[in-house]
Amino acid sequence: MNYSVCFEDKRIGFTRTAPSPEPGVAVLEGGVPLSIAKVLQIVENNKELRIISSDPGRDFDAFCNLFARVEAAGGLVTDAGGRVLLIFRNGRWDLPKGHLEPGESPETCALREVEEETGVRVAATGGWLVHTLHFYQWHGVWTLKRCWWYRMDAGEGCGRLAPQREEGITRAEWVGPARLPELLSGSFRSIREVFVRAGYLDRE
């Protein structure tokens, strides 16, 4: 879905055509102003909301304009054995990421955040992977975060794992692909989207 945004484990998508009925998927006709409160009320008891619109891009932009905006970047890091670097933050498995600093490029931010949050130093990315969008409430302000995700390969001497505990990270681990579906089942939807794009998980 080209126009979608996540909230915790939910997804809100904007599309031209009505989907076939699916359990846990609510459908709403677009073309009328949306409020954050209305969207939250609908997704409370559903895993997904699809908004049908003659102009999905227009309605998607209008919804995104309800939020304050922040930019972030992070990395999907693999080692020579094909394992993926995960962190455990605030009770969920996650990927290292963080906000862009003033004047910082997304790629530089992603490399910096990986090192700060895990102790792993990567000299360069393997290229941009995907953007994710998710919204949350921060100090009473509804905020929309766009995160730039990059592939990264960790070579020899990349540093020992050192989770950044002051950021709520209690573990940093190299995880084999076979364990990813189980560990990521409780992760935020936007994080699972990164693994879908990278080919580790099936599309939900």
Backbone as a ProteinNet text record, in pm:
[ID]
protein_1_A
[PRIMARY]
MNYSVCFEDKRIGFTRTAPSPEPGVAVLEGGVPLSIAKVLQIVENNKELRIISSDPGRDFDAFCNLFARVEAAGGLVTDAGGRVLLIFRNGRWDLPKGHLEPGESPETCALREVEEETGVRVAATGGWLVHTLHFYQWHGVWTLKRCWWYRMDAGEGCGRLAPQREEGITRAEWVGPARLPELLSGSFRSIREVFVRAGYLDRE
[TERTIARY]
85.3	0	89.3	73	162	145.1	24.7	-2.9	-47.4	43.9	8.3	94.7	41.3	109.9	73	166.5	144	120.4	46.4	29.3	40.9	150.3	178.7	172.2	78.8	71.7	-35.4	-82.2	-189.6	-135.8	-214.3	-179.3	-301.9	-282.3	-387	-343.9	-420.5	-384.6	-490.1	-447	-534.9	-527.6	-643	-644.9	-766.9	-763.7	-875.5	-987.5	-951.8	-1049.4	-1077.9	-1202.8	-1241.5	-1185.8	-1127.6	-1072.5	-1181.7	-1147.4	-1238.2	-1247.7	-1361.9	-1376.5	-1269.8	-1206.5	-1104.4	-1126.3	-1107.1	-1118.2	-1016.6	-1064	-974.8	-939.9	-999.8	-973.6	-1100.8	-1094.3	-1207.8	-1192.9	-1306.3	-1307.1	-1385.6	-1332	-1395.8	-1392.5	-1504.5	-1508.3	-1436.4	-1348.1	-1272.5	-1350.4	-1278.9	-1341.3	-1394.3	-1390	-1433.4	-1315	-1308	-1193.1	-1184.3	-1063	-1037.9	-978.6	-1011.1	-945.9	-863.2	-762.2	-680.9	-768.2	-856.7	-942.9	-1031.8	-1085.4	-1173	-1095.2	-976.2	-893.5	-858.1	-819.8	-783.3	-902.1	-1019.8	-1139.6	-1166	-1143.8	-1170	-1066.7	-939.3	-835	-820.8	-889.7	-878.7	-911.8	-1013.5	-1055.6	-1030.1	-942.2	-905	-754.5	-698.1	-554.5	-520.3	-621.5	-594.6	-719.1	-695.8	-802.3	-765	-855.2	-832.9	-935	-884.3	-968.3	-977.7	-1099.7	-1123.5	-1141.6	-1063.5	-1064.2	-1042.7	-1106.6	-1080.8	-943.2	-887.1	-753.6	-677.9	-623.4	-558	-443.2	-365.8	-253.3	-297.2	-405	-457.6	-505.4	-583.8	-637.2	-527.2	-428.6	-314.7	-237.2	-208.3	-136.5	-215.1	-347.6	-430.4	-423.6	-423	-412.7	-276.1	-171	-35.3	-16.1	-87.4	-73.9	-134.9	-201.2	-255.7	-147.2	-27	77.4	195.2	265	399.5	489.6	597.7	682.1	821.8	875.9	1016.6	1077	1207.9	1282	1378.1	1389.7	1478.5	1541.6	1640.7	1705.6	1759.2	1770	1819.3	1874.3	1921.8	1987.6	1943.2	1935	1918.8	2057.2	2123.4	2263.1	2273.1	2350.3	2375.5	2525.4	2558.7	2699.8	2734.7	2857.9	2904.9	2828.2	2768.7	2692.3	2545.4	2504.2	2365	2273.9	2331.6	2249.2	2217.1	2105.6	2057.9	2074.8	2114.6	2135.3	2003	1955.6	1833.6	1866.3	1780.1	1787.7	1655.4	1661.2	1539.6	1520.9	1414.8	1393	1249.2	1236.7	1104.4	1009	1061.5	976.6	950.4	1015.6	993.2	1126.1	1132.2	1246.5	1233.7	1346.7	1346	1473.8	1485	1606.7	1666.1	1798.2	1859.2	1821	1778.5	1735.8	1732.7	1724.8	1713.9	1693	1669.1	1638.9	1761.4	1738.1	1844.3	1884.6	2013.2	2062.5	2065.9	2066.9	2067.6	2182.7	2149.1	2249.1	2297.9	2244.6	2289.3	2209.2	2275.2	2204.4	2143.7	2037	1978.6	2078.6	2163.8	2259.9	2360.2	2411.1	2504.7	2437.6	2312.4	2237	2221.1	2188.8	2168.4	2295.4	2409	2536.1	2567.1	2544.2	2570.7	2481	2353.1	2259.2	2288.6	2328.3	2364.2	2478.8	2581.2	2695	2657.1	2579.9	2543.8	2455.9	2362.8	2264.9	2311	2410.7	2452.2	2602	2682.6	2827.1	2890.8	2810.1	2860.6	2894	3018.1	3062.3	3059.4	2986.4	2978.4	3027.4	3118.8	3181.6	3089.2	3004.8	2917.6	2793.9	2687.8	2566.1	2572.1	2482.9	2467.4	2358.1	2314.4	2210.7	2079.1	1997.7	1866.3	1775	1695.7	1605.9	1459.7	1410.2	1268.5	1246.9	1137	1088.6	974.9	963.9	843.2	786.8	657	588.2	507.8	522.9	435.9	410.6	295	262.8	245.4	265.9	262	241.8	210.2	192.4	316.3	375.2	497.1	475.7	474.8	450.5	322.4	219.9	89.9	72.7	174.2	168	167.9	69.6	68	174	261.6	381.5	390	427.8	447.2	597.1	650.7	793.7	815.8	896.1	942.7	1083	1102.3	1232.5	1290.8	1414.2	1489.8	1567.8	1548.4	1616.1	1720.4	1836.1	1947.7	1994.9	2037	2105.4	2248.5	2301.6	2439.4	2500.4	2628	2703.9	2811.3	2812.2	2911.7	3030.6	3146.2	3265.9	3338.2	3457.6	3539.1	3580.9	3591.8	3636.2	3534.8	3406.1	3302.1	3265.1	3327	3299.5	3214.1	3227.4	3148.1	3010.2	2913.5	2777.6	2771	2715.5	2705.9	2575.1	2464.2	2334	2335.5	2271.4	2267	2154.5	2188.1	2086.7	2014.3	2080.3	2013.7	1900.6	1896.4	1787.6	1684.8	1690.4	1593.6	1626	1748	1788.4	1859.5	1802.6	1860.3	1940.3	1916	1987.7	2016.6	2128.9	2162.3	2214	2153.5	2186.7	2190.9	2278.5	2277.6	2179.9	2083	1974.1	1968.6	1962.4	1949.3	1812.7	1802.9	1674.7	1560.7	1590.7	1484.4	1411	1476.9	1414.8	1336.4	1355	1296.2	1142.6	1071	923.9	871.9	930.1	884.8	916.8	1040.3	1080.7	1009.2	985.4	926.4	773.9	713	566.6	510.4	589.2	543.6	601.2	671.1	730.4	626.6	661	572.3	558.5	444.2	414.8	519.2	563.7	660	792.7	832	956.3	940.8	827.2	805.3	802.6	756.2	754.6	896	993.8	1132.6	1177.4	1143	1182.9	1107	984.3	910.4	982.6	1018.4	1086.4	1221.4	1288.8	1420.5	1411.1	1288.7	1271.3	1278.7	1277.9	1287	1149.8	1045.6	910.7	815	705.8	600.4	517.9	461.7	376.9	252.2	212.7	94.5	-30.7
-118.4	0	124.1	209.5	324.3	429.4	444.9	548.9	483.6	470.5	407.5	463.5	458	503.5	408.2	386.5	291.7	364.1	297.9	340.9	215.8	207.8	88.2	-34.6	-126.8	-247.9	-238.6	-117.7	-97.7	-31.1	-45.4	24.2	95.7	219.7	298.3	320.8	269.7	279.9	353.6	420.6	496.6	434.1	398.5	323.6	362.9	331.6	365.6	260.8	136.6	28.1	-36.7	-73.7	-140.3	-281.7	-324.5	-460.1	-562.6	-688	-796.7	-799.9	-838.1	-841.9	-929.8	-877.8	-952.1	-929.8	-1032.4	-1013.8	-910.5	-818.8	-721.4	-603.5	-596	-485.1	-401.8	-276.7	-185.2	-102.1	-62.6	16.3	143.8	255	385.3	458.2	515.7	596.2	728.3	765.1	888.9	1007.5	1117	1236.6	1331.4	1292.4	1380.6	1397.7	1510.8	1533	1425.6	1376.7	1278	1345.8	1292.6	1339	1223.7	1257.4	1153.8	1070.8	1139.5	1069.7	966.3	1002.5	909.7	787.1	809.1	697.9	605.6	662.9	581.9	501	559.8	488	366.2	380.6	269.8	159.1	196.5	92.6	29.4	84	27.3	-121.4	-159.1	-299.2	-364.8	-305.6	-361	-350.1	-438.5	-433.5	-338.1	-302.8	-219	-139.4	-18.8	65.1	101.2	73.5	112.3	219.1	330.5	444.6	449.8	437.7	433.8	576.6	612.9	752.2	757.8	856.1	879.3	941.4	998.5	1059.6	1022.1	900.4	855.2	944.8	995.9	1081.9	1209.1	1268.5	1392	1367.4	1260.4	1233.3	1188.7	1116.5	1076.9	1200.2	1292.2	1414.9	1496.7	1503.9	1580	1519.4	1387.1	1321.8	1347.1	1333.9	1356.2	1498.9	1592.9	1733.7	1762.9	1665.5	1683.1	1671.5	1627.8	1594.8	1690.8	1703.4	1758.4	1654.5	1700.4	1608.7	1597.5	1476.6	1455	1358.6	1369.8	1283.3	1196.9	1070.9	977.8	884.8	808.2	712.1	596.5	480.9	362.5	260.7	149.9	51.6	-90.6	-167.3	-312.4	-369.4	-414.3	-455	-606.9	-661.9	-805.7	-831.7	-948.8	-986.4	-1087.9	-1134.7	-1225.9	-1357.4	-1393.7	-1517.8	-1501.7	-1381.3	-1357.7	-1325.8	-1309.7	-1273.1	-1124	-1088.6	-950.4	-893.3	-767.8	-701.2	-644.3	-695.3	-646.9	-586.3	-494.1	-442.1	-469.8	-478.8	-496.7	-369	-293.8	-162.1	-151.6	-116.6	-94.3	-211.3	-333	-451.6	-506.2	-451.2	-499.2	-512	-608.9	-616.7	-507.8	-447	-324.7	-320.9	-216.6	-188.4	-57.6	-43.3	83.9	198.6	308.6	425.8	545.8	665.2	785.4	908.6	1021.7	1147.1	1205.1	1270.4	1342.9	1464.8	1489.5	1610.4	1721.9	1849.6	1960.1	1947.7	1956.4	1949.6	1810.1	1708.6	1570.4	1503.5	1427.2	1351.4	1226.2	1172.8	1048.7	933.6	920	810.7	822.9	945	967.1	940.3	984	960.9	811.7	734.4	591.1	522.8	558.5	500.4	538.5	663.4	710.9	640.3	629.1	569	420.3	350.2	208.7	196.2	280	271.8	311.8	420.5	467	366.8	304.8	219.3	74.9	31.9	-108.1	-127.8	-25.7	-40.2	-88.1	-119.7	-171.6	-55.8	-51.7	52.7	-0.3	70.3	35.6	156.4	134.4	245.8	310.5	231.7	284.1	196	251.1	172.7	95.5	-0.5	-74.1	-16.9	105	171.2	181.2	275.2	298.7	178.9	145.6	29.9	71.8	153.1	188.9	305.3	377.8	473.1	406.8	437.3	401.5	527.8	527.8	637.4	580.8	638.5	600.3	723.1	720.2	835	790.5	885.4	858.9	992.2	985.6	1107.5	1128.1	1246	1278.8	1409.4	1400.7	1517.9	1590.7	1511.3	1567.8	1613.7	1595.7	1639.9	1518	1508.6	1399.3	1424.8	1326.6	1342.5	1232	1269.8	1174.3	1164.4	1044.1	1022.9	949.6	1010.4	940.5	889.4	759.5	698.8	646	686	637.5	514.1	400.9	277.5	240.5	196.8	160.5	18.7	-50	-178	-150.8	-236.5	-223.3	-362	-371.1	-495.5	-470.7	-552.5	-538.5	-628.8	-568.7	-646.5	-684.1	-738.8	-775.5	-649.5	-660.7	-547.3	-435.4	-470	-366.2	-325.5	-389.1	-351.4	-454.5	-456.7	-551.4	-491.1	-576.4	-529.7	-458	-338.4	-257.5	-179.8	-237.6	-168.7	-37.5	64	197.2	201.2	167.5	149.3	277.7	391.9	519	550.1	477	491.7	379.8	307.4	200.5	71	58.4	-62.8	-155.9	-270.4	-363.9	-475.6	-500.4	-607.8	-566.2	-611	-601.8	-739.1	-799	-937.5	-957.4	-1049.6	-1098.3	-1215.7	-1206.4	-1304.4	-1368	-1500.7	-1572	-1551.5	-1556.8	-1533.3	-1622.6	-1746.2	-1839.6	-1792.7	-1714	-1668.3	-1538	-1470.7	-1338	-1336.7	-1426.8	-1419.5	-1425.4	-1512.5	-1523.9	-1397.9	-1350	-1234.6	-1107.4	-1091.9	-968.2	-967.1	-1077.6	-1081.8	-978.4	-940	-839.4	-702	-683.7	-553.7	-460.5	-333.7	-237.9	-270.4	-235	-266	-205.2	-82.9	-16.7	-91.5	-153.1	-230.3	-356.1	-422.4	-541.7	-506.6	-385.7	-342.9	-339.1	-300.2	-297.6	-438.6	-536.1	-674.2	-734.1	-690	-733	-683.4	-555	-498.6	-566.5	-605	-668.6	-817.1	-872.5	-1012.6	-1113.5	-1067.8	-1159.9	-1206.8	-1127.3	-1161.3	-1151.9	-1229.7	-1218.5	-1093.3	-1038	-919.4	-955.7	-866.5	-890.7	-844
0	0	0	-101.8	-118.5	-10.4	40.4	139.1	269	362.3	489.2	600.5	721.6	841.3	953.8	1045.4	1154.6	1286.5	1373.2	1511.3	1597.2	1675.4	1754.1	1663.7	1688	1606.6	1498.3	1470.4	1374	1247.1	1138.9	1015.3	961.2	915.7	852	708.9	615.1	474.1	394.5	288.6	200.5	61	4.6	-120.8	-203.5	-332.8	-421.8	-419	-394.7	-407.9	-274.2	-254.2	-130.3	-127.9	-15.5	-6.3	16.8	-7.2	31.7	184	238.6	384.7	449.9	553.4	626.9	776	857.9	1003	1051.8	1134	1194.4	1106	986.7	895.6	880.6	926.1	914.5	788.1	730.6	607.7	632.3	582.2	599.8	467.1	428.7	306.6	330.7	238.2	250.6	196.2	175.4	121.6	226.3	351.9	460.5	555.5	624.7	714.1	821.2	842.9	946.8	1068.5	1185.1	1307.8	1364.3	1440.3	1505.1	1598.6	1671.9	1767.1	1697.7	1580.8	1509.6	1461.7	1409	1361.7	1477.9	1590.5	1706.4	1756.5	1752.5	1796.8	1709	1577.7	1485.7	1501.2	1513.4	1517.9	1656	1755.4	1890.1	1889.9	1812.8	1809.5	1674.5	1594.9	1464.7	1446.4	1366.2	1340.5	1227.7	1148.2	1031.9	994.4	943	889.2	746	653.3	514.2	476.4	429.5	393.4	241.6	191	47.7	-2.6	-103.7	-150	-300.7	-364.9	-507.7	-528.5	-422.6	-428	-300.2	-293.6	-169.8	-126.1	-220.3	-184.6	-116.2	-165.2	-105.2	37.1	57.3	190.7	287.3	234.5	316.9	363.9	273.3	310	411.4	393.6	487	626.5	635.4	766	827.6	749.1	801	850.5	789.9	830.2	967.4	1027.6	1162	1269.3	1230.9	1327.1	1319.4	1432.6	1429.3	1362.6	1298.2	1221.6	1282.2	1278.6	1313.9	1212.2	1192.5	1101.5	1182.4	1144.9	1213.6	1110.8	1155.1	1066.4	1149.4	1085.8	1155.2	1058.7	1113.2	1029.9	1053.3	944.6	949.3	923.9	1030.8	1025.2	1024.6	932.2	928.8	941.9	995.1	1005.7	897.1	897.9	793.1	792.7	905	913.6	880.3	839.2	803	919.2	1038.4	1153.5	1151.1	1213	1215.6	1356.3	1363.2	1491.2	1541.6	1655.4	1718.9	1854.7	1897.3	2034	2103.3	2234.6	2315	2395	2357.5	2416.3	2468.1	2594.7	2654.4	2629	2644.3	2638	2499.7	2395.9	2259.2	2186.3	2093.3	2003.4	1899.4	1867.1	1787.4	1703.5	1622.6	1547.5	1595.1	1589.7	1631.8	1538.3	1598.3	1520.7	1613.4	1555.5	1637.3	1551.2	1616.9	1548.1	1479.2	1365	1297.2	1379.5	1387.8	1449.7	1345.4	1386.9	1290.6	1190.8	1062.8	957.5	923.7	988.4	968.4	858.1	773.2	670.2	732	671.6	725.1	730.9	630.2	629	743.4	765.1	875.8	1009.5	1022.3	1145.1	1170.9	1068.2	1085.1	1135.3	1078.2	1121.6	1265.8	1299.7	1435.9	1536.7	1505.5	1599.6	1622	1517.3	1534.2	1633.2	1618	1709.1	1851	1865.4	1998.5	2072.4	2001	2067.9	2085.4	2005.9	2012.6	2035	2009.8	2017.3	1888	1786.9	1660	1566	1517.2	1425.2	1282.3	1196.8	1054.9	976.1	882.6	811.6	708.7	643.8	539	528.8	476.1	458.9	327.5	317.7	192.6	105.9	138.4	59.4	134.3	87.9	148.2	122.8	223.3	215.7	202.1	295	295.9	393.1	374.2	474.4	552	679.9	754.3	818.7	837.7	904.4	1020.6	1138	1248.9	1336.9	1403.2	1488.2	1632.2	1722.7	1865.5	1936.7	2063.4	2143.1	2228.9	2220.4	2292.9	2368.4	2501.9	2586.8	2545	2516.5	2484	2340.6	2256.9	2116.9	2025.6	1938.2	1841.1	1735.4	1717.4	1636.2	1532.4	1411.4	1301.9	1273.6	1285.5	1263.4	1130.5	1046	926.4	953.9	934.8	959.4	828.5	801.9	687.2	732.1	662.1	700.2	595.7	644.9	557.3	587.4	483.2	500.5	546.1	630.8	676.5	692.8	657.4	676.5	780.8	883.8	990.4	959.8	943.7	916.2	1044.3	1026.9	1142	1217.6	1349.8	1429.9	1440.7	1429	1431.8	1574.6	1673.2	1812.3	1883.9	2014.8	2093.6	2119.5	2142.7	2168.1	2302.6	2301.8	2423.6	2417.9	2466.7	2460.8	2538.1	2480.7	2540.7	2645.5	2767.1	2870.9	2906	2892.4	2923.9	2826.4	2713	2616.7	2630.1	2741.4	2764.6	2694.6	2641	2568.5	2666.7	2689.8	2786.8	2722	2591.8	2522.3	2379	2328.2	2186	2146.4	2043.7	2009.4	1858.2	1815.7	1678	1671.5	1581.2	1575.4	1436.8	1432.7	1306.3	1244.3	1110.8	1042.1	1088.9	1129	1168.8	1293.7	1378	1502.9	1485.4	1373	1357	1365.6	1297.4	1305.8	1448.9	1529.5	1668.3	1748.3	1739.6	1819.2	1776.4	1647.1	1596.6	1602.2	1643.3	1649	1746	1846	1941.2	1917.3	1804.7	1774	1713	1703.3	1639.2	1490.3	1433.8	1293.3	1200.3	1229.8	1142.3	1138.1	1248.8	1250.9	1167	1177.6	1095.7	947.1	914.5	774.1	716.3	797.1	750.4	713.5	796.6	771	652.9	632	512.2	387.6	384.8	268.8	244.5	352	339.4	304.5	304.7	266.1	376.5	501.9	615.4	662.4	639.7	684.5	567.5	572.7	473.1	499	394.2	408.4	488	579	662.7	590
[MASK]
++++++++++++++++++++++++++++++++++++++++++++++++++++++++++++++++++++++++++++++++++++++++++++++++++++++++++++++++++++++++++++++++++++++++++++++++++++++++++++++++++++++++++++++++++++++++++++++++++++++++++++

